[in-house]
PDB file of C-alpha atoms in Angstrom:
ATOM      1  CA  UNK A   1     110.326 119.293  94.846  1.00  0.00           C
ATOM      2  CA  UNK A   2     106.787 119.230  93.798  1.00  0.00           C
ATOM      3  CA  UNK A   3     104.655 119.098  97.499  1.00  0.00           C
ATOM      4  CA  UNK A   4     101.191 118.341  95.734  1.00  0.00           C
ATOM      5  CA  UNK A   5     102.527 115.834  93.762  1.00  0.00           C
ATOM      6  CA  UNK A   6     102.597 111.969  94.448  1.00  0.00           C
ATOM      7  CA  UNK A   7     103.965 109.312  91.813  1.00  0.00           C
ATOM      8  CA  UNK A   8     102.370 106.567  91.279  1.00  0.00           C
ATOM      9  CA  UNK A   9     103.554 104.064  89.238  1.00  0.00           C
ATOM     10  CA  UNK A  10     101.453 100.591  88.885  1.00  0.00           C
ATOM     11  CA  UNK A  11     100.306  99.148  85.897  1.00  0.00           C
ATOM     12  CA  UNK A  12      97.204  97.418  87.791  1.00  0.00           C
ATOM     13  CA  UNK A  13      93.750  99.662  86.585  1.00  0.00           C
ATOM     14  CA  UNK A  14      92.393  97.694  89.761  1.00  0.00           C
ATOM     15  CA  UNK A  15      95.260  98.789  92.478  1.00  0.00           C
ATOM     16  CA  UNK A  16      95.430 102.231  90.839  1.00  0.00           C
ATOM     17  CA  UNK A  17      91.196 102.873  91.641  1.00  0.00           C
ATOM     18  CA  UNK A  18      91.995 101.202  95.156  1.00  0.00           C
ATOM     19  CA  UNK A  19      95.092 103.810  96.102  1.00  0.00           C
ATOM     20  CA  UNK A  20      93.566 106.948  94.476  1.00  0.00           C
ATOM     21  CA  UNK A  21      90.632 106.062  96.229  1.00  0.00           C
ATOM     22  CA  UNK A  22      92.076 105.351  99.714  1.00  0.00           C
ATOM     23  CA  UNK A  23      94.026 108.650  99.909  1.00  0.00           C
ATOM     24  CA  UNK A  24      90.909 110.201  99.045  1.00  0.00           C
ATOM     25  CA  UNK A  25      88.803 108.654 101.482  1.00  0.00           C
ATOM     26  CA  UNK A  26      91.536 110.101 104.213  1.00  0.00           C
ATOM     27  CA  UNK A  27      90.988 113.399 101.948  1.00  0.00           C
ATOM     28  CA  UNK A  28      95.244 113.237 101.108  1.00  0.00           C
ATOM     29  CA  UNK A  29      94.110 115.855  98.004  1.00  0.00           C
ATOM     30  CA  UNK A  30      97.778 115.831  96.522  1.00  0.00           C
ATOM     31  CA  UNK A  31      98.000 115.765  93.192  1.00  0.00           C
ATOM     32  CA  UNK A  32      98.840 112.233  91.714  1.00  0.00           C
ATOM     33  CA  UNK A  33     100.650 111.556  88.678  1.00  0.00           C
ATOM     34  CA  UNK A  34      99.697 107.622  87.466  1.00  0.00           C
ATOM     35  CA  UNK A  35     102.205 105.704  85.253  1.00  0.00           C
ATOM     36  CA  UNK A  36     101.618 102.457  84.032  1.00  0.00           C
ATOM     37  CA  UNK A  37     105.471 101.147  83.597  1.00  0.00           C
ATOM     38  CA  UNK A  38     108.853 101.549  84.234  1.00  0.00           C
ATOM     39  CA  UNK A  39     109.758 102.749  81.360  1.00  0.00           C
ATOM     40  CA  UNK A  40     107.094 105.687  81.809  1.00  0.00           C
ATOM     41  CA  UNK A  41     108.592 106.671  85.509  1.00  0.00           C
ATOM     42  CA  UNK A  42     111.868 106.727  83.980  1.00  0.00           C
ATOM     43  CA  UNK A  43     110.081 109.344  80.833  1.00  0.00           C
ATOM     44  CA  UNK A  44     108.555 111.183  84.231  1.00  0.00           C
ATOM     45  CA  UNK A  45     111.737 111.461  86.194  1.00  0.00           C
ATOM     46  CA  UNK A  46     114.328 111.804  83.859  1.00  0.00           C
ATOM     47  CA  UNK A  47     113.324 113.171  80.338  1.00  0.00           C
ATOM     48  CA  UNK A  48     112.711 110.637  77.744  1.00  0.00           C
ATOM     49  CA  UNK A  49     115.743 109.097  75.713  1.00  0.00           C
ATOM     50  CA  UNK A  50     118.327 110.938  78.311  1.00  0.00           C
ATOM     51  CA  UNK A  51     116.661 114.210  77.705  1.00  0.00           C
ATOM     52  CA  UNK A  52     115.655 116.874  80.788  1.00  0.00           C
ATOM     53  CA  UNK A  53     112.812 116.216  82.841  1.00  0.00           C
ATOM     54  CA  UNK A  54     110.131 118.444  84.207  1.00  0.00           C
ATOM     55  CA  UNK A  55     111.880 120.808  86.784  1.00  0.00           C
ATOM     56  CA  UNK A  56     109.659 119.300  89.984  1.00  0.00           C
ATOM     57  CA  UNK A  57     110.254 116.199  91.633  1.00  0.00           C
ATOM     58  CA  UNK A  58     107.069 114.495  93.110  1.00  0.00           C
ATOM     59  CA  UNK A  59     107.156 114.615  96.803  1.00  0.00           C
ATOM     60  CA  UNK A  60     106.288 111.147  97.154  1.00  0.00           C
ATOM     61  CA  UNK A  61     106.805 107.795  94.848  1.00  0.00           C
ATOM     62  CA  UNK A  62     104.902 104.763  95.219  1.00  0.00           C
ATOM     63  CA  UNK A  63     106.156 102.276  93.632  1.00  0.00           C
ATOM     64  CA  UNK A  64     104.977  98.737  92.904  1.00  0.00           C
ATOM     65  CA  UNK A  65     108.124  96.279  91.572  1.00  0.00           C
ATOM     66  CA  UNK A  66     106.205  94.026  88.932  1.00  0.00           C
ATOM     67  CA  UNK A  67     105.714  96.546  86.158  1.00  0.00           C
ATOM     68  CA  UNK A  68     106.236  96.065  82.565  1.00  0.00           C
ATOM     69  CA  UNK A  69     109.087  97.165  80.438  1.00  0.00           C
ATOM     70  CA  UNK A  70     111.066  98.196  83.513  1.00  0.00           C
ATOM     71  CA  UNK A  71     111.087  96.645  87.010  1.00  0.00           C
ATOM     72  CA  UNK A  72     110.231  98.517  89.705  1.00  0.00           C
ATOM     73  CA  UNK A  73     113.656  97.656  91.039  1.00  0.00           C
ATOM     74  CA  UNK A  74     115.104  98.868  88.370  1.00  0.00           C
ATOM     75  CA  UNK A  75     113.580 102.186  88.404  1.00  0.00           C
ATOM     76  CA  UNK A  76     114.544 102.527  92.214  1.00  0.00           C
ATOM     77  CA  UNK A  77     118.128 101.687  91.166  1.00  0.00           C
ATOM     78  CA  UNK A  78     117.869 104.477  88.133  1.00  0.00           C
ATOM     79  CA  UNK A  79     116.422 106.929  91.117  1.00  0.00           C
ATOM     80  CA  UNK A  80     119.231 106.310  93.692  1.00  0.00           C
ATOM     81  CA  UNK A  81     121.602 106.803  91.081  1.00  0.00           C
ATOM     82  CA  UNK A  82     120.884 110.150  90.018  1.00  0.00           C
ATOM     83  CA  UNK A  83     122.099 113.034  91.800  1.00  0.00           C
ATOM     84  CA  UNK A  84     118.762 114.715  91.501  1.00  0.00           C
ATOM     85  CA  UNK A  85     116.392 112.501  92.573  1.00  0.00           C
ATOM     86  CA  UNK A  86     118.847 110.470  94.896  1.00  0.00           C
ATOM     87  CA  UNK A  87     116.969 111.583  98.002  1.00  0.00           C
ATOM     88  CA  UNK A  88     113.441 111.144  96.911  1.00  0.00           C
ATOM     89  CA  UNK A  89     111.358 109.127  99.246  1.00  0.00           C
ATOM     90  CA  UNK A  90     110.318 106.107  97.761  1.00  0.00           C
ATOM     91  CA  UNK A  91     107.935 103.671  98.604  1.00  0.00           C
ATOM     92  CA  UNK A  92     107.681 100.191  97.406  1.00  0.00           C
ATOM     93  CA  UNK A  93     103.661  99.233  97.361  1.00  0.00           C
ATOM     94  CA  UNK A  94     103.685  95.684  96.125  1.00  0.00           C
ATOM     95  CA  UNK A  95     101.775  92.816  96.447  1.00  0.00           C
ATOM     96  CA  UNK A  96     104.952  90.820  96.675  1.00  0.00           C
ATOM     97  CA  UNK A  97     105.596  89.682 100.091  1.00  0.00           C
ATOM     98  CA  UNK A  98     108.451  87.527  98.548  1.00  0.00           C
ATOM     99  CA  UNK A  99     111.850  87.673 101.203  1.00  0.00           C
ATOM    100  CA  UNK A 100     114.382  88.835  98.109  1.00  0.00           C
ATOM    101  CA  UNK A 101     112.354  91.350  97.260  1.00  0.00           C
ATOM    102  CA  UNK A 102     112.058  93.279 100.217  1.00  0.00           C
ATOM    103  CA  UNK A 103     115.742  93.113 100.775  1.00  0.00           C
ATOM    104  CA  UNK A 104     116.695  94.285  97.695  1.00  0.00           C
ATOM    105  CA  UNK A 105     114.425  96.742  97.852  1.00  0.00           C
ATOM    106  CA  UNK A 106     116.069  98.456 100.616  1.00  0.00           C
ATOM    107  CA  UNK A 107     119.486  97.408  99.426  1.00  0.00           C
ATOM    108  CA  UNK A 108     118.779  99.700  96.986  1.00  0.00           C
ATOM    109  CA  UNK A 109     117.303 102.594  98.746  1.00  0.00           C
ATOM    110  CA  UNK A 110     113.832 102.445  99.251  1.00  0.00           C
ATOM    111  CA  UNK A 111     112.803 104.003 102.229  1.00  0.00           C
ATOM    112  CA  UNK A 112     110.081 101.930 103.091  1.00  0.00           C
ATOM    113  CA  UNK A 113     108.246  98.476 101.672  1.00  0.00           C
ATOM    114  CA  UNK A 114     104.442  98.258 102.475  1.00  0.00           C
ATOM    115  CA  UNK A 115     102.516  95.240 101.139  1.00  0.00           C
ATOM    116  CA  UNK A 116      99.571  96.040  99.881  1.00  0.00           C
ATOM    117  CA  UNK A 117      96.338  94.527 101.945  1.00  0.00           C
ATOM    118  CA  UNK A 118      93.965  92.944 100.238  1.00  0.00           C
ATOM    119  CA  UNK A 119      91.402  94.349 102.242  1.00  0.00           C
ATOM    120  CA  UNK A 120      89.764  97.681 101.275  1.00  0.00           C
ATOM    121  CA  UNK A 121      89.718  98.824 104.938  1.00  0.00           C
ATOM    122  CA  UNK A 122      93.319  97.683 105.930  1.00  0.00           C
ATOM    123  CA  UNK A 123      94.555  99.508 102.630  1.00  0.00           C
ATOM    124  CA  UNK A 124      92.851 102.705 102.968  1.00  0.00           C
ATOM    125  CA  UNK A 125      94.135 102.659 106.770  1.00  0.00           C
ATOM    126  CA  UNK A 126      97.687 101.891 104.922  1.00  0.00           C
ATOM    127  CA  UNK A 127      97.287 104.844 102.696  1.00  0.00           C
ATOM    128  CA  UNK A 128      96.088 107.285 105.727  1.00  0.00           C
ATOM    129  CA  UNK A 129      99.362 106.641 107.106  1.00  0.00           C
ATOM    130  CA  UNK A 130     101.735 106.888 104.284  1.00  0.00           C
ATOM    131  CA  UNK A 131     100.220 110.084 103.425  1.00  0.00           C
ATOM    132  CA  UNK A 132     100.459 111.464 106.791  1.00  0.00           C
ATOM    133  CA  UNK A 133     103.962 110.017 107.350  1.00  0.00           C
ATOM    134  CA  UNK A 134     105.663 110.858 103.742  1.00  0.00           C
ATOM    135  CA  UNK A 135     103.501 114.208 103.286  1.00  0.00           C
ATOM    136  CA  UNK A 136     102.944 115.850 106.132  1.00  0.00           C
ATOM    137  CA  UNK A 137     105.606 114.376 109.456  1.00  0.00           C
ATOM    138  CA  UNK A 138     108.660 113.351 107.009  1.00  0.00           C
ATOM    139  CA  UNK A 139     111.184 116.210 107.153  1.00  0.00           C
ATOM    140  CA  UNK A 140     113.141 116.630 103.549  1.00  0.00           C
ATOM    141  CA  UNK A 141     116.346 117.002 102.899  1.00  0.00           C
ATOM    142  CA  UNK A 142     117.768 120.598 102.507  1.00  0.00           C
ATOM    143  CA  UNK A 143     115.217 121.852 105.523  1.00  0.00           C
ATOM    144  CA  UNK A 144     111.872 121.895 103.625  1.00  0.00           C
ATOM    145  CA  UNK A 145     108.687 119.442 104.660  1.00  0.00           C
ATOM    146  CA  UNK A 146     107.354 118.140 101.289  1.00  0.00           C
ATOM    147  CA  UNK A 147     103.602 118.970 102.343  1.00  0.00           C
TER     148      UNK A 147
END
């Protein structure tokens, strides 16, 4: 796993500024990889057209579900599946606050489904703790902290 990097994948130009700059404001200097669909994180993750990926997972995915091409859900169900990136911590970070959504979000893995504020100073305070929680508290699997 990759410890400086974070995924994010959200096809919003306006949520993307917002979380890059609310981990930077709680200076979380990881590395963050932006994708703009589905179909991208899948390219990321898993080498495009069933081909091999980049050696390094991201430590981190954030993950919001209304994407184009590919559903966020869908990618979480592509990431549980896989062997390799089975255990990587995902994070849904959606603007859906819709019932169904949350619980099949965790029905199919993800380990944890913020709603994204729409105030500037409740989502930076969001992204303070999901960076110190996932990146610096949160012990991975196989003995090794991802920050």
């Amino acid at each position: 796993m990759n410890s400086a990097t974070i995924l994010l994948v959200e096809d919003n130009p306006d949520d993307v500024a917002l979380t890059l700059r609310a981990l930077k404001s709680h200076k979380i200097g990881n590395e963050v990889v932006v994708l703009e669909d589905g179909e991208q994180a899948l390219d990321y993750l898993f080498g495009s057209n069933g081909g091999t990926a980049a050696d390094d997972l991201p430590a981190l995915v954030l993950l919001d579900l209304k994407l184009p091409k590919v559903t966020g859900l869908e990618v979480l169900q592509h990431i549980r599946a896989d062997e390799r990136t089975r255990v990587l911590p995902v994070v849904v970070l959606t603007s859906s606050g819709e019932e169904r959504d949350v619980v099949e979000s965790y029905s199919l893995g993800a380990n944890s489904y913020v709603r994204k504020p729409v105030d500037f100073l409740e989502f930076t305070e969001a992204a303070r703790q999901l960076g110190l929680y996932w990146l610096i508290l949160n012990r991975a699997p196989g003995g090794n902290r991802p920050g």
